Amino acid sequence: MSPLTLFLLASLILLALGLVGLITRRTLVGMLISVELMLNGAGLSIVAAAKTSSLTGLLDIHGQLAALFVMGLAAAEATLVLAMVLVVQRRFGRITMDSVSTIKGSNCESH
Amino acid sequence: MNDLIGQVFNAIGALLADLEAWLSPYLPGQSKVALLAFGFYVLLLLGGGLTAILARNLVRATLGLIITFLGVAGFYLLLASPFLAMMQLLIYIGAVCVLIFFAIMLTKNTSDGEEASLPRLANLIYAFLAGLAPLVVAGPLIVQGTKDIVTRQPVDSGTNLGEGLLSIDLLSFELISIILLVAMAGAVYLAWRPSGGEERA
């Protein structure tokens, strides 16, 4: 197996773990943790694939910069999710996914 | 004292050489020490990842996430991207994990909280089936498609990255600064509670 295979399989494992966590977790914070796992797998696969010019036709620099952008987006996403978790906690008293089942204007009373 | 440290280093070097000699029939053409490091990082990744998705206490789950981030930082080092490894430590462990700790703290989600009990068995089975799907679909494709790829690994300094940010990726660089600004403003707007007043709908 080439080194690229090993790195891509490692990032695939991260993706699978994050997917399992995203489905089994019930709170928003737990789902945020799983999404961070998957984003890490994405960055790892980008860097590993850009190391081979024959596969992607790109320079190594492009892959590293793309992974840096993934990190920046993950930080922005985590900030927004923290604010959303606070709002959900304030309005519903819990942060489970099934507590956020009413939207503005619907007649159901909130929990 | 120096003699002792030197002896310890010599012993470790001899041990690694023995290990490499022992492994060489099984793994031809690969650097054995790099493979050992890879295996160690895979262990970090698996242990941390399983803790992150299965721990019933969210603080423990976040600690598992930190271990996973350390493993991925090690992967970046093996990929000859030391700057990325440093950024992984700074951004993910230093910023994102602290944000998650804040989220746990501010929502008072303790060990007897919503995640305290395991999900139903059927849900667990469905989730693991869903996690198997990418492994089954993409795994053989990866193994087939990257069999003969030769990886070249020049060590890049941060200087090249900085030049790249200001030339080829200038537009993305500016866009991500706008995105970060908007995300920060949006987060403050969402979480803002005027003092004494009613909460905004």
mmCIF file with all atom_site columns, N, CA, C and O in Angstrom, chain A residues 1-2 5 16-17 19 24-27 36 40 43-44 47 51-52 60 62 65 69 74 82 85 87 90-91 96, chain B residues 30 52-53 55 69 72 76 79 84 88 92 99 103 114-115 117 127 130-131 146 149 152 156 168-169 190-191 199:
data_model
loop_
_atom_site.group_PDB
_atom_site.id
_atom_site.type_symbol
_atom_site.label_atom_id
_atom_site.label_alt_id
_atom_site.label_comp_id
_atom_site.label_asym_id
_atom_site.label_entity_id
_atom_site.label_seq_id
_atom_site.pdbx_PDB_ins_code
_atom_site.Cartn_x
_atom_site.Cartn_y
_atom_site.Cartn_z
_atom_site.occupancy
_atom_site.B_iso_or_equiv
_atom_site.pdbx_formal_charge
_atom_site.auth_seq_id
_atom_site.auth_comp_id
_atom_site.auth_asym_id
_atom_site.auth_atom_id
_atom_site.pdbx_PDB_model_num
ATOM 1   N N  . MET A 1 1   ? 0.843   -1.197 0.000  1.00 0.00 ? 1   MET A N  1
ATOM 2   C CA . MET A 1 1   ? 0.000   0.000  0.000  1.00 0.00 ? 1   MET A CA 1
ATOM 3   C C  . MET A 1 1   ? 0.871   1.237  0.000  1.00 0.00 ? 1   MET A C  1
ATOM 4   O O  . MET A 1 1   ? 1.882   1.293  0.705  1.00 0.00 ? 1   MET A O  1
ATOM 5   N N  . SER A 1 2   ? 0.499   2.202  -0.782 1.00 0.00 ? 2   SER A N  1
ATOM 6   C CA . SER A 1 2   ? 1.261   3.446  -0.806 1.00 0.00 ? 2   SER A CA 1
ATOM 7   C C  . SER A 1 2   ? 0.889   4.276  0.416  1.00 0.00 ? 2   SER A C  1
ATOM 8   O O  . SER A 1 2   ? -0.160  4.071  1.020  1.00 0.00 ? 2   SER A O  1
ATOM 9   N N  . THR A 1 5   ? -2.563  5.829  0.377  1.00 0.00 ? 5   THR A N  1
ATOM 10  C CA . THR A 1 5   ? -3.676  4.952  0.749  1.00 0.00 ? 5   THR A CA 1
ATOM 11  C C  . THR A 1 5   ? -3.897  4.967  2.246  1.00 0.00 ? 5   THR A C  1
ATOM 12  O O  . THR A 1 5   ? -5.031  5.085  2.721  1.00 0.00 ? 5   THR A O  1
ATOM 13  N N  . ALA A 1 16  ? -16.230 8.205  9.090  1.00 0.00 ? 16  ALA A N  1
ATOM 14  C CA . ALA A 1 16  ? -17.201 7.218  9.571  1.00 0.00 ? 16  ALA A CA 1
ATOM 15  C C  . ALA A 1 16  ? -17.511 7.442  11.050 1.00 0.00 ? 16  ALA A C  1
ATOM 16  O O  . ALA A 1 16  ? -18.677 7.412  11.461 1.00 0.00 ? 16  ALA A O  1
ATOM 17  N N  . LEU A 1 17  ? -16.460 7.702  11.854 1.00 0.00 ? 17  LEU A N  1
ATOM 18  C CA . LEU A 1 17  ? -16.684 7.934  13.285 1.00 0.00 ? 17  LEU A CA 1
ATOM 19  C C  . LEU A 1 17  ? -17.582 9.151  13.496 1.00 0.00 ? 17  LEU A C  1
ATOM 20  O O  . LEU A 1 17  ? -18.519 9.123  14.308 1.00 0.00 ? 17  LEU A O  1
ATOM 21  N N  . LEU A 1 19  ? -19.746 10.375 11.458 1.00 0.00 ? 19  LEU A N  1
ATOM 22  C CA . LEU A 1 19  ? -21.112 10.088 11.014 1.00 0.00 ? 19  LEU A CA 1
ATOM 23  C C  . LEU A 1 19  ? -21.877 9.319  12.087 1.00 0.00 ? 19  LEU A C  1
ATOM 24  O O  . LEU A 1 19  ? -23.029 9.647  12.406 1.00 0.00 ? 19  LEU A O  1
ATOM 25  N N  . THR A 1 24  ? -25.921 9.223  16.577 1.00 0.00 ? 24  THR A N  1
ATOM 26  C CA . THR A 1 24  ? -26.298 8.718  17.902 1.00 0.00 ? 24  THR A CA 1
ATOM 27  C C  . THR A 1 24  ? -26.422 9.823  18.948 1.00 0.00 ? 24  THR A C  1
ATOM 28  O O  . THR A 1 24  ? -27.139 9.643  19.920 1.00 0.00 ? 24  THR A O  1
ATOM 29  N N  . ARG A 1 25  ? -25.720 10.941 18.778 1.00 0.00 ? 25  ARG A N  1
ATOM 30  C CA . ARG A 1 25  ? -25.788 11.992 19.798 1.00 0.00 ? 25  ARG A CA 1
ATOM 31  C C  . ARG A 1 25  ? -27.162 12.647 19.810 1.00 0.00 ? 25  ARG A C  1
ATOM 32  O O  . ARG A 1 25  ? -27.777 12.819 18.751 1.00 0.00 ? 25  ARG A O  1
ATOM 33  N N  . ARG A 1 26  ? -27.600 13.027 21.009 1.00 0.00 ? 26  ARG A N  1
ATOM 34  C CA . ARG A 1 26  ? -28.905 13.669 21.113 1.00 0.00 ? 26  ARG A CA 1
ATOM 35  C C  . ARG A 1 26  ? -28.822 15.156 21.406 1.00 0.00 ? 26  ARG A C  1
ATOM 36  O O  . ARG A 1 26  ? -29.784 15.872 21.220 1.00 0.00 ? 26  ARG A O  1
ATOM 37  N N  . THR A 1 27  ? -27.665 15.599 21.903 1.00 0.00 ? 27  THR A N  1
ATOM 38  C CA . THR A 1 27  ? -27.572 17.030 22.196 1.00 0.00 ? 27  THR A CA 1
ATOM 39  C C  . THR A 1 27  ? -26.795 17.742 21.098 1.00 0.00 ? 27  THR A C  1
ATOM 40  O O  . THR A 1 27  ? -26.017 17.138 20.360 1.00 0.00 ? 27  THR A O  1
ATOM 41  N N  . GLU A 1 36  ? -16.894 18.181 14.115 1.00 0.00 ? 36  GLU A N  1
ATOM 42  C CA . GLU A 1 36  ? -15.470 18.536 14.120 1.00 0.00 ? 36  GLU A CA 1
ATOM 43  C C  . GLU A 1 36  ? -14.612 17.338 13.707 1.00 0.00 ? 36  GLU A C  1
ATOM 44  O O  . GLU A 1 36  ? -13.616 17.490 13.000 1.00 0.00 ? 36  GLU A O  1
ATOM 45  N N  . ASN A 1 40  ? -12.049 17.324 10.444 1.00 0.00 ? 40  ASN A N  1
ATOM 46  C CA . ASN A 1 40  ? -10.641 16.945 10.521 1.00 0.00 ? 40  ASN A CA 1
ATOM 47  C C  . ASN A 1 40  ? -10.288 15.929 9.448  1.00 0.00 ? 40  ASN A C  1
ATOM 48  O O  . ASN A 1 40  ? -9.234  16.026 8.821  1.00 0.00 ? 40  ASN A O  1
ATOM 49  N N  . GLY A 1 43  ? -9.852  17.756 6.128  1.00 0.00 ? 43  GLY A N  1
ATOM 50  C CA . GLY A 1 43  ? -8.572  18.455 5.994  1.00 0.00 ? 43  GLY A CA 1
ATOM 51  C C  . GLY A 1 43  ? -7.427  17.496 5.754  1.00 0.00 ? 43  GLY A C  1
ATOM 52  O O  . GLY A 1 43  ? -6.565  17.732 4.896  1.00 0.00 ? 43  GLY A O  1
ATOM 53  N N  . LEU A 1 44  ? -7.445  16.386 6.494  1.00 0.00 ? 44  LEU A N  1
ATOM 54  C CA . LEU A 1 44  ? -6.364  15.401 6.335  1.00 0.00 ? 44  LEU A CA 1
ATOM 55  C C  . LEU A 1 44  ? -6.333  14.829 4.923  1.00 0.00 ? 44  LEU A C  1
ATOM 56  O O  . LEU A 1 44  ? -5.263  14.700 4.308  1.00 0.00 ? 44  LEU A O  1
ATOM 57  N N  . VAL A 1 47  ? -4.855  17.426 2.411  1.00 0.00 ? 47  VAL A N  1
ATOM 58  C CA . VAL A 1 47  ? -3.405  17.574 2.470  1.00 0.00 ? 47  VAL A CA 1
ATOM 59  C C  . VAL A 1 47  ? -2.714  16.353 1.884  1.00 0.00 ? 47  VAL A C  1
ATOM 60  O O  . VAL A 1 47  ? -1.758  16.460 1.110  1.00 0.00 ? 47  VAL A O  1
ATOM 61  N N  . LYS A 1 51  ? -0.338  15.975 -1.880 1.00 0.00 ? 51  LYS A N  1
ATOM 62  C CA . LYS A 1 51  ? 1.086   15.640 -1.857 1.00 0.00 ? 51  LYS A CA 1
ATOM 63  C C  . LYS A 1 51  ? 1.525   14.920 -3.118 1.00 0.00 ? 51  LYS A C  1
ATOM 64  O O  . LYS A 1 51  ? 2.706   14.715 -3.342 1.00 0.00 ? 51  LYS A O  1
ATOM 65  N N  . THR A 1 52  ? 0.580   14.472 -3.935 1.00 0.00 ? 52  THR A N  1
ATOM 66  C CA . THR A 1 52  ? 0.950   13.752 -5.153 1.00 0.00 ? 52  THR A CA 1
ATOM 67  C C  . THR A 1 52  ? 0.506   14.564 -6.344 1.00 0.00 ? 52  THR A C  1
ATOM 68  O O  . THR A 1 52  ? -0.673  14.700 -6.612 1.00 0.00 ? 52  THR A O  1
ATOM 69  N N  . ASP A 1 60  ? 1.795   21.219 -3.773 1.00 0.00 ? 60  ASP A N  1
ATOM 70  C CA . ASP A 1 60  ? 1.618   20.861 -2.366 1.00 0.00 ? 60  ASP A CA 1
ATOM 71  C C  . ASP A 1 60  ? 1.037   22.023 -1.570 1.00 0.00 ? 60  ASP A C  1
ATOM 72  O O  . ASP A 1 60  ? 0.201   21.835 -0.685 1.00 0.00 ? 60  ASP A O  1
ATOM 73  N N  . HIS A 1 62  ? -1.115  24.248 -2.422 1.00 0.00 ? 62  HIS A N  1
ATOM 74  C CA . HIS A 1 62  ? -2.563  24.408 -2.544 1.00 0.00 ? 62  HIS A CA 1
ATOM 75  C C  . HIS A 1 62  ? -3.291  23.561 -1.512 1.00 0.00 ? 62  HIS A C  1
ATOM 76  O O  . HIS A 1 62  ? -4.260  24.005 -0.897 1.00 0.00 ? 62  HIS A O  1
ATOM 77  N N  . LEU A 1 65  ? -2.936  25.086 1.969  1.00 0.00 ? 65  LEU A N  1
ATOM 78  C CA . LEU A 1 65  ? -3.751  26.293 2.135  1.00 0.00 ? 65  LEU A CA 1
ATOM 79  C C  . LEU A 1 65  ? -5.223  25.924 2.239  1.00 0.00 ? 65  LEU A C  1
ATOM 80  O O  . LEU A 1 65  ? -5.951  26.503 3.057  1.00 0.00 ? 65  LEU A O  1
ATOM 81  N N  . PHE A 1 69  ? -7.902  26.776 5.205  1.00 0.00 ? 69  PHE A N  1
ATOM 82  C CA . PHE A 1 69  ? -9.236  27.367 5.072  1.00 0.00 ? 69  PHE A CA 1
ATOM 83  C C  . PHE A 1 69  ? -10.278 26.503 5.755  1.00 0.00 ? 69  PHE A C  1
ATOM 84  O O  . PHE A 1 69  ? -11.228 27.020 6.363  1.00 0.00 ? 69  PHE A O  1
ATOM 85  N N  . ALA A 1 74  ? -14.013 25.874 10.179 1.00 0.00 ? 74  ALA A N  1
ATOM 86  C CA . ALA A 1 74  ? -14.442 25.105 11.347 1.00 0.00 ? 74  ALA A CA 1
ATOM 87  C C  . ALA A 1 74  ? -14.519 26.003 12.571 1.00 0.00 ? 74  ALA A C  1
ATOM 88  O O  . ALA A 1 74  ? -15.436 25.873 13.388 1.00 0.00 ? 74  ALA A O  1
ATOM 89  N N  . LEU A 1 82  ? -21.991 27.604 18.956 1.00 0.00 ? 82  LEU A N  1
ATOM 90  C CA . LEU A 1 82  ? -22.032 27.962 20.383 1.00 0.00 ? 82  LEU A CA 1
ATOM 91  C C  . LEU A 1 82  ? -23.153 28.953 20.636 1.00 0.00 ? 82  LEU A C  1
ATOM 92  O O  . LEU A 1 82  ? -23.950 28.789 21.586 1.00 0.00 ? 82  LEU A O  1
ATOM 93  N N  . VAL A 1 85  ? -26.477 27.163 20.382 1.00 0.00 ? 85  VAL A N  1
ATOM 94  C CA . VAL A 1 85  ? -26.730 26.320 21.554 1.00 0.00 ? 85  VAL A CA 1
ATOM 95  C C  . VAL A 1 85  ? -27.237 27.180 22.700 1.00 0.00 ? 85  VAL A C  1
ATOM 96  O O  . VAL A 1 85  ? -28.183 26.811 23.411 1.00 0.00 ? 85  VAL A O  1
ATOM 97  N N  . VAL A 1 87  ? -28.874 30.043 22.482 1.00 0.00 ? 87  VAL A N  1
ATOM 98  C CA . VAL A 1 87  ? -30.240 30.488 22.209 1.00 0.00 ? 87  VAL A CA 1
ATOM 99  C C  . VAL A 1 87  ? -31.231 29.352 22.460 1.00 0.00 ? 87  VAL A C  1
ATOM 100 O O  . VAL A 1 87  ? -32.281 29.542 23.090 1.00 0.00 ? 87  VAL A O  1
ATOM 101 N N  . ARG A 1 90  ? -31.740 28.780 26.089 1.00 0.00 ? 90  ARG A N  1
ATOM 102 C CA . ARG A 1 90  ? -32.512 29.842 26.735 1.00 0.00 ? 90  ARG A CA 1
ATOM 103 C C  . ARG A 1 90  ? -33.987 29.698 26.428 1.00 0.00 ? 90  ARG A C  1
ATOM 104 O O  . ARG A 1 90  ? -34.837 29.923 27.268 1.00 0.00 ? 90  ARG A O  1
ATOM 105 N N  . ARG A 1 91  ? -34.330 29.298 25.191 1.00 0.00 ? 91  ARG A N  1
ATOM 106 C CA . ARG A 1 91  ? -35.737 29.289 24.804 1.00 0.00 ? 91  ARG A CA 1
ATOM 107 C C  . ARG A 1 91  ? -36.436 27.989 25.145 1.00 0.00 ? 91  ARG A C  1
ATOM 108 O O  . ARG A 1 91  ? -37.635 27.972 25.393 1.00 0.00 ? 91  ARG A O  1
ATOM 109 N N  . THR A 1 96  ? -31.441 19.243 23.573 1.00 0.00 ? 96  THR A N  1
ATOM 110 C CA . THR A 1 96  ? -31.575 18.064 22.720 1.00 0.00 ? 96  THR A CA 1
ATOM 111 C C  . THR A 1 96  ? -32.168 18.456 21.382 1.00 0.00 ? 96  THR A C  1
ATOM 112 O O  . THR A 1 96  ? -32.826 19.481 21.241 1.00 0.00 ? 96  THR A O  1
ATOM 113 N N  . GLN B 2 30  ? 9.243   0.614  2.877  1.00 0.00 ? 30  GLN B N  1
ATOM 114 C CA . GLN B 2 30  ? 8.683   1.710  3.661  1.00 0.00 ? 30  GLN B CA 1
ATOM 115 C C  . GLN B 2 30  ? 9.634   2.039  4.797  1.00 0.00 ? 30  GLN B C  1
ATOM 116 O O  . GLN B 2 30  ? 10.360  1.180  5.267  1.00 0.00 ? 30  GLN B O  1
ATOM 117 N N  . ALA B 2 52  ? -14.872 10.103 21.770 1.00 0.00 ? 52  ALA B N  1
ATOM 118 C CA . ALA B 2 52  ? -15.638 11.298 21.440 1.00 0.00 ? 52  ALA B CA 1
ATOM 119 C C  . ALA B 2 52  ? -17.068 10.960 21.061 1.00 0.00 ? 52  ALA B C  1
ATOM 120 O O  . ALA B 2 52  ? -17.977 11.730 21.352 1.00 0.00 ? 52  ALA B O  1
ATOM 121 N N  . ILE B 2 53  ? -17.287 9.821  20.404 1.00 0.00 ? 53  ILE B N  1
ATOM 122 C CA . ILE B 2 53  ? -18.662 9.560  19.980 1.00 0.00 ? 53  ILE B CA 1
ATOM 123 C C  . ILE B 2 53  ? -19.416 8.666  20.951 1.00 0.00 ? 53  ILE B C  1
ATOM 124 O O  . ILE B 2 53  ? -20.626 8.607  20.893 1.00 0.00 ? 53  ILE B O  1
ATOM 125 N N  . ALA B 2 55  ? -18.632 8.379  24.618 1.00 0.00 ? 55  ALA B N  1
ATOM 126 C CA . ALA B 2 55  ? -18.618 8.745  26.035 1.00 0.00 ? 55  ALA B CA 1
ATOM 127 C C  . ALA B 2 55  ? -19.949 9.371  26.421 1.00 0.00 ? 55  ALA B C  1
ATOM 128 O O  . ALA B 2 55  ? -20.523 10.156 25.669 1.00 0.00 ? 55  ALA B O  1
ATOM 129 N N  . PHE B 2 69  ? -7.493  15.165 17.763 1.00 0.00 ? 69  PHE B N  1
ATOM 130 C CA . PHE B 2 69  ? -6.816  16.290 17.122 1.00 0.00 ? 69  PHE B CA 1
ATOM 131 C C  . PHE B 2 69  ? -5.308  16.129 17.206 1.00 0.00 ? 69  PHE B C  1
ATOM 132 O O  . PHE B 2 69  ? -4.581  16.451 16.254 1.00 0.00 ? 69  PHE B O  1
ATOM 133 N N  . VAL B 2 72  ? -4.283  13.755 14.525 1.00 0.00 ? 72  VAL B N  1
ATOM 134 C CA . VAL B 2 72  ? -4.290  14.356 13.189 1.00 0.00 ? 72  VAL B CA 1
ATOM 135 C C  . VAL B 2 72  ? -3.106  15.313 13.030 1.00 0.00 ? 72  VAL B C  1
ATOM 136 O O  . VAL B 2 72  ? -2.496  15.393 11.951 1.00 0.00 ? 72  VAL B O  1
ATOM 137 N N  . TYR B 2 76  ? -0.184  15.326 10.128 1.00 0.00 ? 76  TYR B N  1
ATOM 138 C CA . TYR B 2 76  ? 0.339   16.467 9.378  1.00 0.00 ? 76  TYR B CA 1
ATOM 139 C C  . TYR B 2 76  ? 1.859   16.516 9.458  1.00 0.00 ? 76  TYR B C  1
ATOM 140 O O  . TYR B 2 76  ? 2.514   16.846 8.474  1.00 0.00 ? 76  TYR B O  1
ATOM 141 N N  . LEU B 2 79  ? 3.164   14.125 7.081  1.00 0.00 ? 79  LEU B N  1
ATOM 142 C CA . LEU B 2 79  ? 2.976   14.596 5.710  1.00 0.00 ? 79  LEU B CA 1
ATOM 143 C C  . LEU B 2 79  ? 3.892   15.766 5.390  1.00 0.00 ? 79  LEU B C  1
ATOM 144 O O  . LEU B 2 79  ? 3.669   16.446 4.385  1.00 0.00 ? 79  LEU B O  1
ATOM 145 N N  . LEU B 2 84  ? 1.052   23.228 9.347  1.00 0.00 ? 84  LEU B N  1
ATOM 146 C CA . LEU B 2 84  ? -0.327  22.789 9.539  1.00 0.00 ? 84  LEU B CA 1
ATOM 147 C C  . LEU B 2 84  ? -0.493  22.097 10.885 1.00 0.00 ? 84  LEU B C  1
ATOM 148 O O  . LEU B 2 84  ? -1.521  22.258 11.550 1.00 0.00 ? 84  LEU B O  1
ATOM 149 N N  . GLN B 2 88  ? -3.041  23.156 13.640 1.00 0.00 ? 88  GLN B N  1
ATOM 150 C CA . GLN B 2 88  ? -4.006  22.193 14.189 1.00 0.00 ? 88  GLN B CA 1
ATOM 151 C C  . GLN B 2 88  ? -4.057  22.315 15.709 1.00 0.00 ? 88  GLN B C  1
ATOM 152 O O  . GLN B 2 88  ? -5.137  22.369 16.304 1.00 0.00 ? 88  GLN B O  1
ATOM 153 N N  . TYR B 2 92  ? -7.585  24.096 16.529 1.00 0.00 ? 92  TYR B N  1
ATOM 154 C CA . TYR B 2 92  ? -8.551  23.098 16.984 1.00 0.00 ? 92  TYR B CA 1
ATOM 155 C C  . TYR B 2 92  ? -8.499  22.899 18.493 1.00 0.00 ? 92  TYR B C  1
ATOM 156 O O  . TYR B 2 92  ? -9.505  23.023 19.188 1.00 0.00 ? 92  TYR B O  1
ATOM 157 N N  . LEU B 2 99  ? -14.074 26.385 22.937 1.00 0.00 ? 99  LEU B N  1
ATOM 158 C CA . LEU B 2 99  ? -15.449 26.799 22.646 1.00 0.00 ? 99  LEU B CA 1
ATOM 159 C C  . LEU B 2 99  ? -16.438 25.709 23.063 1.00 0.00 ? 99  LEU B C  1
ATOM 160 O O  . LEU B 2 99  ? -17.492 26.002 23.624 1.00 0.00 ? 99  LEU B O  1
ATOM 161 N N  . ALA B 2 103 ? -19.491 25.797 25.688 1.00 0.00 ? 103 ALA B N  1
ATOM 162 C CA . ALA B 2 103 ? -20.872 25.395 25.408 1.00 0.00 ? 103 ALA B CA 1
ATOM 163 C C  . ALA B 2 103 ? -21.378 24.434 26.479 1.00 0.00 ? 103 ALA B C  1
ATOM 164 O O  . ALA B 2 103 ? -22.511 24.558 26.954 1.00 0.00 ? 103 ALA B O  1
ATOM 165 N N  . GLU B 2 114 ? -28.573 15.065 29.346 1.00 0.00 ? 114 GLU B N  1
ATOM 166 C CA . GLU B 2 114 ? -29.361 14.418 28.300 1.00 0.00 ? 114 GLU B CA 1
ATOM 167 C C  . GLU B 2 114 ? -28.635 13.213 27.702 1.00 0.00 ? 114 GLU B C  1
ATOM 168 O O  . GLU B 2 114 ? -29.252 12.294 27.191 1.00 0.00 ? 114 GLU B O  1
ATOM 169 N N  . GLU B 2 115 ? -27.301 13.239 27.726 1.00 0.00 ? 115 GLU B N  1
ATOM 170 C CA . GLU B 2 115 ? -26.555 12.175 27.068 1.00 0.00 ? 115 GLU B CA 1
ATOM 171 C C  . GLU B 2 115 ? -26.222 11.041 28.024 1.00 0.00 ? 115 GLU B C  1
ATOM 172 O O  . GLU B 2 115 ? -25.435 10.169 27.687 1.00 0.00 ? 115 GLU B O  1
ATOM 173 N N  . SER B 2 117 ? -27.684 8.406  29.185 1.00 0.00 ? 117 SER B N  1
ATOM 174 C CA . SER B 2 117 ? -27.991 7.012  28.863 1.00 0.00 ? 117 SER B CA 1
ATOM 175 C C  . SER B 2 117 ? -27.646 6.734  27.401 1.00 0.00 ? 117 SER B C  1
ATOM 176 O O  . SER B 2 117 ? -27.673 7.633  26.572 1.00 0.00 ? 117 SER B O  1
ATOM 177 N N  . ALA B 2 127 ? -26.911 3.512  13.269 1.00 0.00 ? 127 ALA B N  1
ATOM 178 C CA . ALA B 2 127 ? -25.821 4.478  13.162 1.00 0.00 ? 127 ALA B CA 1
ATOM 179 C C  . ALA B 2 127 ? -24.545 3.801  12.681 1.00 0.00 ? 127 ALA B C  1
ATOM 180 O O  . ALA B 2 127 ? -23.834 4.336  11.827 1.00 0.00 ? 127 ALA B O  1
ATOM 181 N N  . ALA B 2 130 ? -24.787 3.169  9.077  1.00 0.00 ? 130 ALA B N  1
ATOM 182 C CA . ALA B 2 130 ? -24.550 4.394  8.313  1.00 0.00 ? 130 ALA B CA 1
ATOM 183 C C  . ALA B 2 130 ? -23.076 4.741  8.290  1.00 0.00 ? 130 ALA B C  1
ATOM 184 O O  . ALA B 2 130 ? -22.547 5.221  7.287  1.00 0.00 ? 130 ALA B O  1
ATOM 185 N N  . GLY B 2 131 ? -22.359 4.465  9.395  1.00 0.00 ? 131 GLY B N  1
ATOM 186 C CA . GLY B 2 131 ? -20.932 4.734  9.410  1.00 0.00 ? 131 GLY B CA 1
ATOM 187 C C  . GLY B 2 131 ? -20.161 3.764  8.533  1.00 0.00 ? 131 GLY B C  1
ATOM 188 O O  . GLY B 2 131 ? -19.124 4.111  7.981  1.00 0.00 ? 131 GLY B O  1
ATOM 189 N N  . THR B 2 146 ? -5.296  4.327  -5.458 1.00 0.00 ? 146 THR B N  1
ATOM 190 C CA . THR B 2 146 ? -4.045  4.957  -5.033 1.00 0.00 ? 146 THR B CA 1
ATOM 191 C C  . THR B 2 146 ? -2.945  3.931  -4.850 1.00 0.00 ? 146 THR B C  1
ATOM 192 O O  . THR B 2 146 ? -1.981  4.174  -4.140 1.00 0.00 ? 146 THR B O  1
ATOM 193 N N  . ILE B 2 149 ? 0.485   5.124  -6.566 1.00 0.00 ? 149 ILE B N  1
ATOM 194 C CA . ILE B 2 149 ? 0.847   6.542  -6.468 1.00 0.00 ? 149 ILE B CA 1
ATOM 195 C C  . ILE B 2 149 ? 2.123   6.678  -5.652 1.00 0.00 ? 149 ILE B C  1
ATOM 196 O O  . ILE B 2 149 ? 2.246   6.114  -4.566 1.00 0.00 ? 149 ILE B O  1
ATOM 197 N N  . ARG B 2 152 ? 5.398   12.406 -3.147 1.00 0.00 ? 152 ARG B N  1
ATOM 198 C CA . ARG B 2 152 ? 6.611   13.202 -2.960 1.00 0.00 ? 152 ARG B CA 1
ATOM 199 C C  . ARG B 2 152 ? 6.336   14.181 -1.829 1.00 0.00 ? 152 ARG B C  1
ATOM 200 O O  . ARG B 2 152 ? 5.255   14.720 -1.709 1.00 0.00 ? 152 ARG B O  1
ATOM 201 N N  . ASP B 2 156 ? 7.817   22.081 3.303  1.00 0.00 ? 156 ASP B N  1
ATOM 202 C CA . ASP B 2 156 ? 7.526   23.469 2.964  1.00 0.00 ? 156 ASP B CA 1
ATOM 203 C C  . ASP B 2 156 ? 7.687   24.346 4.184  1.00 0.00 ? 156 ASP B C  1
ATOM 204 O O  . ASP B 2 156 ? 7.251   23.995 5.271  1.00 0.00 ? 156 ASP B O  1
ATOM 205 N N  . ILE B 2 168 ? -1.945  33.123 -5.046 1.00 0.00 ? 168 ILE B N  1
ATOM 206 C CA . ILE B 2 168 ? -2.934  32.280 -5.715 1.00 0.00 ? 168 ILE B CA 1
ATOM 207 C C  . ILE B 2 168 ? -4.246  32.241 -4.941 1.00 0.00 ? 168 ILE B C  1
ATOM 208 O O  . ILE B 2 168 ? -5.303  32.146 -5.538 1.00 0.00 ? 168 ILE B O  1
ATOM 209 N N  . ASP B 2 169 ? -4.183  32.309 -3.626 1.00 0.00 ? 169 ASP B N  1
ATOM 210 C CA . ASP B 2 169 ? -5.386  32.160 -2.823 1.00 0.00 ? 169 ASP B CA 1
ATOM 211 C C  . ASP B 2 169 ? -5.827  33.469 -2.204 1.00 0.00 ? 169 ASP B C  1
ATOM 212 O O  . ASP B 2 169 ? -6.462  33.481 -1.149 1.00 0.00 ? 169 ASP B O  1
ATOM 213 N N  . LEU B 2 190 ? -26.742 36.740 18.126 1.00 0.00 ? 190 LEU B N  1
ATOM 214 C CA . LEU B 2 190 ? -27.626 35.665 18.573 1.00 0.00 ? 190 LEU B CA 1
ATOM 215 C C  . LEU B 2 190 ? -27.641 35.556 20.090 1.00 0.00 ? 190 LEU B C  1
ATOM 216 O O  . LEU B 2 190 ? -28.686 35.365 20.703 1.00 0.00 ? 190 LEU B O  1
ATOM 217 N N  . ALA B 2 191 ? -26.467 35.661 20.698 1.00 0.00 ? 191 ALA B N  1
ATOM 218 C CA . ALA B 2 191 ? -26.378 35.386 22.125 1.00 0.00 ? 191 ALA B CA 1
ATOM 219 C C  . ALA B 2 191 ? -26.596 36.617 22.973 1.00 0.00 ? 191 ALA B C  1
ATOM 220 O O  . ALA B 2 191 ? -26.561 36.533 24.196 1.00 0.00 ? 191 ALA B O  1
ATOM 221 N N  . GLU B 2 199 ? -36.044 38.876 26.339 1.00 0.00 ? 199 GLU B N  1
ATOM 222 C CA . GLU B 2 199 ? -35.153 38.299 25.347 1.00 0.00 ? 199 GLU B CA 1
ATOM 223 C C  . GLU B 2 199 ? -35.751 38.491 23.958 1.00 0.00 ? 199 GLU B C  1
ATOM 224 O O  . GLU B 2 199 ? -36.965 38.455 23.784 1.00 0.00 ? 199 GLU B O  1
#
